[in-house]
PDB file of C-alpha atoms in Angstrom:
ATOM      1  CA  UNK A  28      44.023 -45.766  17.480  1.00 48.00           C
ATOM      2  CA  UNK A  29      40.358 -46.091  18.319  1.00 50.00           C
ATOM      3  CA  UNK A  30      40.501 -43.936  21.445  1.00 46.00           C
ATOM      4  CA  UNK A  31      42.192 -40.850  19.918  1.00 44.00           C
ATOM      5  CA  UNK A  32      39.754 -40.967  16.985  1.00 41.00           C
ATOM      6  CA  UNK A  33      36.850 -40.988  19.412  1.00 39.00           C
ATOM      7  CA  UNK A  34      38.284 -37.985  21.213  1.00 39.00           C
ATOM      8  CA  UNK A  35      38.579 -36.108  17.933  1.00 44.00           C
ATOM      9  CA  UNK A  36      35.011 -36.849  16.904  1.00 46.00           C
ATOM     10  CA  UNK A  37      33.480 -35.992  20.247  1.00 42.00           C
ATOM     11  CA  UNK A  38      33.874 -32.197  20.024  1.00 51.00           C
ATOM     12  CA  UNK A  39      32.236 -32.174  16.555  1.00 45.00           C
ATOM     13  CA  UNK A  40      29.206 -34.058  17.835  1.00 45.00           C
ATOM     14  CA  UNK A  41      28.946 -31.811  20.848  1.00 43.00           C
ATOM     15  CA  UNK A  42      29.097 -28.774  18.542  1.00 47.00           C
ATOM     16  CA  UNK A  43      26.318 -30.197  16.372  1.00 46.00           C
ATOM     17  CA  UNK A  44      24.138 -30.782  19.413  1.00 52.00           C
ATOM     18  CA  UNK A  45      24.826 -27.234  20.549  1.00 50.00           C
ATOM     19  CA  UNK A  46      23.645 -25.736  17.238  1.00 50.00           C
ATOM     20  CA  UNK A  47      20.676 -28.073  17.139  1.00 55.00           C
ATOM     21  CA  UNK A  48      19.532 -26.792  20.515  1.00 58.00           C
ATOM     22  CA  UNK A  49      20.347 -23.231  19.494  1.00 59.00           C
ATOM     23  CA  UNK A  50      18.238 -23.448  16.331  1.00 73.00           C
ATOM     24  CA  UNK A  51      15.402 -25.164  18.186  1.00 62.00           C
ATOM     25  CA  UNK A  52      15.069 -22.246  20.600  1.00 55.00           C
ATOM     26  CA  UNK A  53      15.953 -19.448  18.184  1.00 68.00           C
ATOM     27  CA  UNK A  54      13.373 -16.937  17.077  1.00 82.00           C
ATOM     28  CA  UNK A  55      12.274 -17.002  13.465  1.00 90.00           C
ATOM     29  CA  UNK A  56       9.750 -14.219  13.217  1.00 94.00           C
ATOM     30  CA  UNK A  57       7.217 -12.828  10.769  1.00 96.00           C
ATOM     31  CA  UNK A  58       5.492  -9.449  11.038  1.00 97.00           C
ATOM     32  CA  UNK A  59       2.335  -8.373   9.188  1.00 98.00           C
ATOM     33  CA  UNK A  60      -0.379  -5.781   9.901  1.00 98.00           C
ATOM     34  CA  UNK A  61      -3.372  -7.311  11.629  1.00 98.00           C
ATOM     35  CA  UNK A  62      -5.950  -5.624   9.413  1.00 98.00           C
ATOM     36  CA  UNK A  63      -6.193  -3.664   6.147  1.00 98.00           C
ATOM     37  CA  UNK A  64      -9.053  -2.350   4.021  1.00 97.00           C
ATOM     38  CA  UNK A  65      -9.247  -1.266   0.390  1.00 98.00           C
ATOM     39  CA  UNK A  66     -12.032  -0.347  -2.075  1.00 97.00           C
ATOM     40  CA  UNK A  67     -13.424  -2.763  -4.610  1.00 97.00           C
ATOM     41  CA  UNK A  68     -11.710  -2.276  -7.958  1.00 97.00           C
ATOM     42  CA  UNK A  69      -8.661  -0.687  -6.343  1.00 97.00           C
ATOM     43  CA  UNK A  70      -5.377  -2.178  -5.156  1.00 97.00           C
ATOM     44  CA  UNK A  71      -3.693  -2.905  -1.847  1.00 98.00           C
ATOM     45  CA  UNK A  72      -0.224  -3.778  -0.594  1.00 98.00           C
ATOM     46  CA  UNK A  73       0.158  -6.169   2.321  1.00 98.00           C
ATOM     47  CA  UNK A  74       3.568  -5.462   3.889  1.00 98.00           C
ATOM     48  CA  UNK A  75       5.630  -8.144   5.600  1.00 98.00           C
ATOM     49  CA  UNK A  76       9.003  -8.493   7.297  1.00 98.00           C
ATOM     50  CA  UNK A  77      10.754 -11.580   8.618  1.00 97.00           C
ATOM     51  CA  UNK A  78      13.687 -12.207  10.930  1.00 94.00           C
ATOM     52  CA  UNK A  79      16.047 -15.034  11.838  1.00 92.00           C
ATOM     53  CA  UNK A  80      19.035 -15.449  14.201  1.00 90.00           C
ATOM     54  CA  UNK A  81      21.983 -13.297  13.212  1.00 86.00           C
ATOM     55  CA  UNK A  82      24.396 -16.221  13.845  1.00 86.00           C
ATOM     56  CA  UNK A  83      22.573 -18.559  11.463  1.00 86.00           C
ATOM     57  CA  UNK A  84      25.479 -18.331   9.054  1.00 89.00           C
ATOM     58  CA  UNK A  85      25.144 -18.103   5.308  1.00 92.00           C
ATOM     59  CA  UNK A  86      21.583 -17.864   3.983  1.00 93.00           C
ATOM     60  CA  UNK A  87      20.551 -19.385   0.662  1.00 94.00           C
ATOM     61  CA  UNK A  88      17.556 -20.575  -1.363  1.00 95.00           C
ATOM     62  CA  UNK A  89      15.040 -18.149   0.138  1.00 96.00           C
ATOM     63  CA  UNK A  90      11.453 -18.810  -0.949  1.00 97.00           C
ATOM     64  CA  UNK A  91       8.392 -16.715  -0.166  1.00 98.00           C
ATOM     65  CA  UNK A  92       4.823 -17.896  -0.485  1.00 98.00           C
ATOM     66  CA  UNK A  93       1.374 -16.709   0.596  1.00 98.00           C
ATOM     67  CA  UNK A  94      -1.636 -18.553   1.957  1.00 98.00           C
ATOM     68  CA  UNK A  95      -5.227 -17.351   1.898  1.00 98.00           C
ATOM     69  CA  UNK A  96      -8.234 -17.487   4.256  1.00 97.00           C
ATOM     70  CA  UNK A  97      -6.686 -19.468   7.135  1.00 96.00           C
ATOM     71  CA  UNK A  98      -3.345 -20.712   8.461  1.00 97.00           C
ATOM     72  CA  UNK A  99      -3.502 -23.955   6.482  1.00 97.00           C
ATOM     73  CA  UNK A 100      -5.358 -22.414   3.546  1.00 97.00           C
ATOM     74  CA  UNK A 101      -4.576 -22.692  -0.149  1.00 97.00           C
ATOM     75  CA  UNK A 102      -1.352 -21.267  -1.513  1.00 98.00           C
ATOM     76  CA  UNK A 103      -2.082 -18.311  -3.787  1.00 98.00           C
ATOM     77  CA  UNK A 104       1.510 -17.274  -4.554  1.00 98.00           C
ATOM     78  CA  UNK A 105       4.926 -18.895  -4.609  1.00 97.00           C
ATOM     79  CA  UNK A 106       8.284 -17.568  -5.806  1.00 96.00           C
ATOM     80  CA  UNK A 107       9.940 -20.923  -6.561  1.00 92.00           C
ATOM     81  CA  UNK A 108       8.495 -22.664  -8.438  1.00 93.00           C
ATOM     82  CA  UNK A 109       6.535 -19.721  -9.788  1.00 94.00           C
ATOM     83  CA  UNK A 110       2.855 -20.091  -8.975  1.00 97.00           C
ATOM     84  CA  UNK A 111      -0.220 -17.814  -8.868  1.00 98.00           C
ATOM     85  CA  UNK A 112      -3.665 -19.058  -7.901  1.00 97.00           C
ATOM     86  CA  UNK A 113      -6.247 -19.000 -10.702  1.00 96.00           C
ATOM     87  CA  UNK A 114      -8.481 -16.639  -8.710  1.00 96.00           C
ATOM     88  CA  UNK A 115      -5.664 -14.070  -8.651  1.00 98.00           C
ATOM     89  CA  UNK A 116      -4.355 -14.484 -12.185  1.00 95.00           C
ATOM     90  CA  UNK A 117      -2.585 -11.327 -13.445  1.00 96.00           C
ATOM     91  CA  UNK A 118      -3.439  -9.545 -10.176  1.00 98.00           C
ATOM     92  CA  UNK A 119      -0.569 -10.445  -7.817  1.00 98.00           C
ATOM     93  CA  UNK A 120       2.876  -8.834  -7.638  1.00 98.00           C
ATOM     94  CA  UNK A 121       5.482  -9.594  -4.963  1.00 98.00           C
ATOM     95  CA  UNK A 122       7.564  -6.512  -4.171  1.00 98.00           C
ATOM     96  CA  UNK A 123      10.665  -8.078  -2.659  1.00 97.00           C
ATOM     97  CA  UNK A 124      14.377  -8.242  -3.481  1.00 95.00           C
ATOM     98  CA  UNK A 125      16.465 -11.272  -2.665  1.00 92.00           C
ATOM     99  CA  UNK A 126      18.769 -10.562   0.256  1.00 92.00           C
ATOM    100  CA  UNK A 127      16.284  -8.282   2.033  1.00 95.00           C
ATOM    101  CA  UNK A 128      13.983  -9.108   4.927  1.00 96.00           C
ATOM    102  CA  UNK A 129      10.887  -7.102   4.001  1.00 97.00           C
ATOM    103  CA  UNK A 130       8.537  -6.465   1.117  1.00 98.00           C
ATOM    104  CA  UNK A 131       4.855  -6.485   0.214  1.00 98.00           C
ATOM    105  CA  UNK A 132       2.281  -8.444  -1.735  1.00 98.00           C
ATOM    106  CA  UNK A 133       0.291  -6.235  -4.109  1.00 98.00           C
ATOM    107  CA  UNK A 134      -3.229  -7.231  -5.155  1.00 98.00           C
ATOM    108  CA  UNK A 135      -4.804  -5.279  -8.030  1.00 98.00           C
ATOM    109  CA  UNK A 136      -8.387  -5.035  -9.318  1.00 98.00           C
ATOM    110  CA  UNK A 137      -9.768  -6.059  -5.958  1.00 98.00           C
ATOM    111  CA  UNK A 138     -12.949  -8.108  -5.871  1.00 97.00           C
ATOM    112  CA  UNK A 139     -15.450  -8.661  -3.099  1.00 97.00           C
ATOM    113  CA  UNK A 140     -14.401 -12.302  -2.821  1.00 97.00           C
ATOM    114  CA  UNK A 141     -10.767 -11.300  -2.132  1.00 98.00           C
ATOM    115  CA  UNK A 142     -11.634 -10.541   1.472  1.00 97.00           C
ATOM    116  CA  UNK A 143     -10.146 -12.740   4.181  1.00 98.00           C
ATOM    117  CA  UNK A 144      -6.842 -13.506   5.876  1.00 99.00           C
ATOM    118  CA  UNK A 145      -3.463 -13.563   4.131  1.00 99.00           C
ATOM    119  CA  UNK A 146      -0.440 -15.368   5.600  1.00 99.00           C
ATOM    120  CA  UNK A 147       3.154 -14.880   4.471  1.00 98.00           C
ATOM    121  CA  UNK A 148       5.447 -17.920   4.629  1.00 98.00           C
ATOM    122  CA  UNK A 149       9.264 -17.981   4.347  1.00 98.00           C
ATOM    123  CA  UNK A 150      11.530 -20.923   3.622  1.00 97.00           C
ATOM    124  CA  UNK A 151      15.349 -20.836   3.539  1.00 95.00           C
ATOM    125  CA  UNK A 152      18.493 -22.844   4.065  1.00 95.00           C
ATOM    126  CA  UNK A 153      20.876 -21.602   6.741  1.00 92.00           C
ATOM    127  CA  UNK A 154      24.462 -22.654   7.231  1.00 91.00           C
ATOM    128  CA  UNK A 155      24.038 -23.661  10.869  1.00 86.00           C
ATOM    129  CA  UNK A 156      20.328 -24.289  11.262  1.00 87.00           C
ATOM    130  CA  UNK A 157      19.897 -26.019   7.910  1.00 89.00           C
ATOM    131  CA  UNK A 158      16.459 -25.820   6.288  1.00 92.00           C
ATOM    132  CA  UNK A 159      13.978 -23.616   8.101  1.00 94.00           C
ATOM    133  CA  UNK A 160      10.450 -22.518   7.262  1.00 95.00           C
ATOM    134  CA  UNK A 161       7.973 -20.457   9.215  1.00 96.00           C
ATOM    135  CA  UNK A 162       4.779 -18.493   8.689  1.00 97.00           C
ATOM    136  CA  UNK A 163       2.760 -15.647  10.154  1.00 97.00           C
ATOM    137  CA  UNK A 164       0.383 -16.915  12.827  1.00 96.00           C
ATOM    138  CA  UNK A 165      -2.304 -14.230  12.798  1.00 96.00           C
ATOM    139  CA  UNK A 166      -1.997 -13.083   9.194  1.00 98.00           C
ATOM    140  CA  UNK A 167      -3.596  -9.935   7.779  1.00 98.00           C
ATOM    141  CA  UNK A 168      -7.368  -9.593   7.623  1.00 98.00           C
ATOM    142  CA  UNK A 169      -8.259  -7.781   4.385  1.00 98.00           C
ATOM    143  CA  UNK A 170     -11.635  -6.036   4.158  1.00 98.00           C
ATOM    144  CA  UNK A 171     -13.047  -4.957   0.789  1.00 98.00           C
ATOM    145  CA  UNK A 172     -15.150  -1.795   0.873  1.00 96.00           C
ATOM    146  CA  UNK A 173     -17.530  -0.399  -1.740  1.00 92.00           C
ATOM    147  CA  UNK A 174     -15.778   1.283  -4.644  1.00 80.00           C
ATOM    148  CA  UNK A 175     -16.304   4.972  -5.400  1.00 61.00           C
ATOM    149  CA  UNK A 176     -18.669   5.390  -8.347  1.00 58.00           C
ATOM    150  CA  UNK A 177     -19.564   8.714  -9.921  1.00 48.00           C
ATOM    151  CA  UNK A 178     -22.527   9.142 -12.235  1.00 51.00           C
ATOM    152  CA  UNK A 179     -23.033  12.136 -14.516  1.00 47.00           C
ATOM    153  CA  UNK A 180     -26.457  13.626 -14.000  1.00 51.00           C
ATOM    154  CA  UNK A 181     -28.358  14.274 -17.241  1.00 49.00           C
ATOM    155  CA  UNK A 182     -31.221  16.779 -17.169  1.00 50.00           C
ATOM    156  CA  UNK A 183     -34.583  15.296 -18.046  1.00 53.00           C
ATOM    157  CA  UNK A 184     -35.832  15.920 -21.555  1.00 53.00           C
ATOM    158  CA  UNK A 185     -38.975  17.459 -20.157  1.00 53.00           C
ATOM    159  CA  UNK A 186     -36.988  20.263 -18.546  1.00 48.00           C
ATOM    160  CA  UNK A 187     -35.616  21.298 -21.942  1.00 43.00           C
ATOM    161  CA  UNK A 188     -39.095  21.185 -23.450  1.00 51.00           C
ATOM    162  CA  UNK A 189     -40.550  23.231 -20.627  1.00 52.00           C
ATOM    163  CA  UNK A 190     -37.810  25.799 -21.039  1.00 45.00           C
ATOM    164  CA  UNK A 191     -38.389  26.049 -24.771  1.00 46.00           C
ATOM    165  CA  UNK A 192     -42.132  26.386 -24.260  1.00 46.00           C
ATOM    166  CA  UNK A 193     -41.532  29.050 -21.653  1.00 48.00           C
ATOM    167  CA  UNK A 194     -39.384  31.096 -24.012  1.00 42.00           C
ATOM    168  CA  UNK A 195     -41.867  30.496 -26.815  1.00 45.00           C
ATOM    169  CA  UNK A 196     -44.767  31.678 -24.694  1.00 47.00           C
ATOM    170  CA  UNK A 197     -42.868  34.761 -23.635  1.00 44.00           C
ATOM    171  CA  UNK A 198     -41.950  35.599 -27.215  1.00 48.00           C
ATOM    172  CA  UNK A 199     -45.486  35.261 -28.549  1.00 48.00           C
ATOM    173  CA  UNK A 200     -47.218  36.840 -25.595  1.00 49.00           C
ATOM    174  CA  UNK A 201     -47.605  40.274 -27.173  1.00 46.00           C
ATOM    175  CA  UNK A 202     -50.726  42.230 -26.551  1.00 52.00           C
ATOM    176  CA  UNK A 203     -52.221  43.893 -29.587  1.00 51.00           C
ATOM    177  CA  UNK A 204     -53.777  47.156 -28.416  1.00 51.00           C
ATOM    178  CA  UNK A 205     -57.077  48.220 -29.919  1.00 54.00           C
ATOM    179  CA  UNK A 206     -56.918  51.325 -32.078  1.00 51.00           C
ATOM    180  CA  UNK A 207     -58.128  54.428 -30.308  1.00 54.00           C
ATOM    181  CA  UNK A 208     -60.425  56.797 -32.167  1.00 53.00           C
ATOM    182  CA  UNK A 209     -60.201  60.474 -31.398  1.00 56.00           C
ATOM    183  CA  UNK A 210     -62.547  63.079 -32.877  1.00 55.00           C
ATOM    184  CA  UNK A 211     -61.146  66.382 -34.011  1.00 55.00           C
ATOM    185  CA  UNK A 212     -63.009  69.644 -33.886  1.00 57.00           C
ATOM    186  CA  UNK A 213     -63.814  69.389 -37.584  1.00 56.00           C
ATOM    187  CA  UNK A 214     -65.666  66.064 -37.123  1.00 57.00           C
ATOM    188  CA  UNK A 215     -62.877  63.822 -38.447  1.00 54.00           C
ATOM    189  CA  UNK A 216     -61.846  60.773 -36.426  1.00 52.00           C
ATOM    190  CA  UNK A 217     -58.147  59.938 -36.114  1.00 51.00           C
ATOM    191  CA  UNK A 218     -57.031  56.382 -35.312  1.00 52.00           C
ATOM    192  CA  UNK A 219     -53.533  55.743 -33.875  1.00 53.00           C
ATOM    193  CA  UNK A 220     -51.877  52.312 -33.831  1.00 50.00           C
ATOM    194  CA  UNK A 221     -48.776  51.397 -31.771  1.00 52.00           C
ATOM    195  CA  UNK A 222     -46.591  48.774 -33.510  1.00 50.00           C
ATOM    196  CA  UNK A 223     -44.115  46.727 -31.441  1.00 52.00           C
ATOM    197  CA  UNK A 224     -41.687  44.041 -32.539  1.00 47.00           C
ATOM    198  CA  UNK A 225     -42.652  40.504 -31.540  1.00 49.00           C
ATOM    199  CA  UNK A 226     -39.281  38.979 -32.373  1.00 52.00           C
ATOM    200  CA  UNK A 227     -37.393  40.584 -29.523  1.00 50.00           C
ATOM    201  CA  UNK A 228     -38.160  42.565 -26.366  1.00 53.00           C
ATOM    202  CA  UNK A 229     -38.369  46.371 -26.779  1.00 52.00           C
ATOM    203  CA  UNK A 230     -35.096  48.238 -26.524  1.00 50.00           C
ATOM    204  CA  UNK A 231     -34.691  51.356 -24.426  1.00 54.00           C
ATOM    205  CA  UNK A 232     -35.738  54.464 -26.406  1.00 52.00           C
ATOM    206  CA  UNK A 233     -32.995  56.637 -27.859  1.00 49.00           C
ATOM    207  CA  UNK A 234     -32.754  60.162 -26.569  1.00 52.00           C
ATOM    208  CA  UNK A 235     -33.299  61.732 -29.992  1.00 46.00           C
ATOM    209  CA  UNK A 236     -36.549  60.067 -31.134  1.00 47.00           C
ATOM    210  CA  UNK A 237     -39.851  58.506 -30.027  1.00 47.00           C
ATOM    211  CA  UNK A 238     -39.985  54.944 -28.744  1.00 46.00           C
ATOM    212  CA  UNK A 239     -43.060  53.971 -30.746  1.00 45.00           C
ATOM    213  CA  UNK A 240     -43.955  54.488 -34.390  1.00 45.00           C
ATOM    214  CA  UNK A 241     -47.376  56.105 -34.810  1.00 43.00           C
ATOM    215  CA  UNK A 242     -49.577  55.548 -37.857  1.00 46.00           C
ATOM    216  CA  UNK A 243     -52.370  57.950 -38.580  1.00 42.00           C
ATOM    217  CA  UNK A 244     -55.380  57.319 -40.742  1.00 43.00           C
ATOM    218  CA  UNK A 245     -58.220  59.651 -41.548  1.00 45.00           C
ATOM    219  CA  UNK A 246     -61.774  58.499 -41.250  1.00 46.00           C
ATOM    220  CA  UNK A 247     -64.616  60.702 -42.375  1.00 45.00           C
ATOM    221  CA  UNK A 248     -67.735  60.704 -40.298  1.00 43.00           C
TER     222      UNK A 248
END
C-alpha cells in the first residue's frame, strides 16, 4: 500500500515544484511615468499600470498602496486597510476599479513640499502563485512649479487727482479780454465786451446768428 500511495503523491509534488519555479521566474510588472510636473495649488494624476502572468489563475484580494520619496519610503496611501498620510489628508484620490490593471493617483491642492518620487505597490493572491507583491522600481518624480497668480492693477490715487486738476485748470482757464474803447465821430466812446461761458467750451456758431453777444455802453467824453 505504501508504494502506490507514493506514486500518487509524486505527480502532485512535481506539479507544485513546477509552479513554484514558474512563479519565481514570471514577470510581475509595474509601469509609471518617469517624471511629471504640476503647478502649486493645482492637481496632478500619476498614472500606473501593472501586469502579472496570464496563467496565474484566479486573482483575489488585490491591494494598492503608494510610497513617497524613495523606494522604502513612508506609505502615503493604502486601499485595505484604508489609510492616507496626514500630510495628504483630504488631498488623495485613487482612480482605480477592482478587476482592472491600471488607474491613477490624484493629488489635489499641491504644495511645494509634495515634490519627490512616488512608487505604486500592488499586492494580490493568485491561485497558482499564491501571495505576490511588487512595486515600481524607479517611481515617478513629481516637480512642483510656481502657481499662476494674477493681480488686478489699481491706478494710483495721484493719477485721479492729476486728472481732476487738469480738467479743473482747463475749465477755469478763461481769458477775460479787456474792453476796447472806440471813439465815434461825435466824440462819444463806445466800449464792447465779449462774454463767453466758463462752464463749458464754446459751441460752433449757428448759421443764423452771431457767435458772441456784444454789450454796448455809452461813455461821454
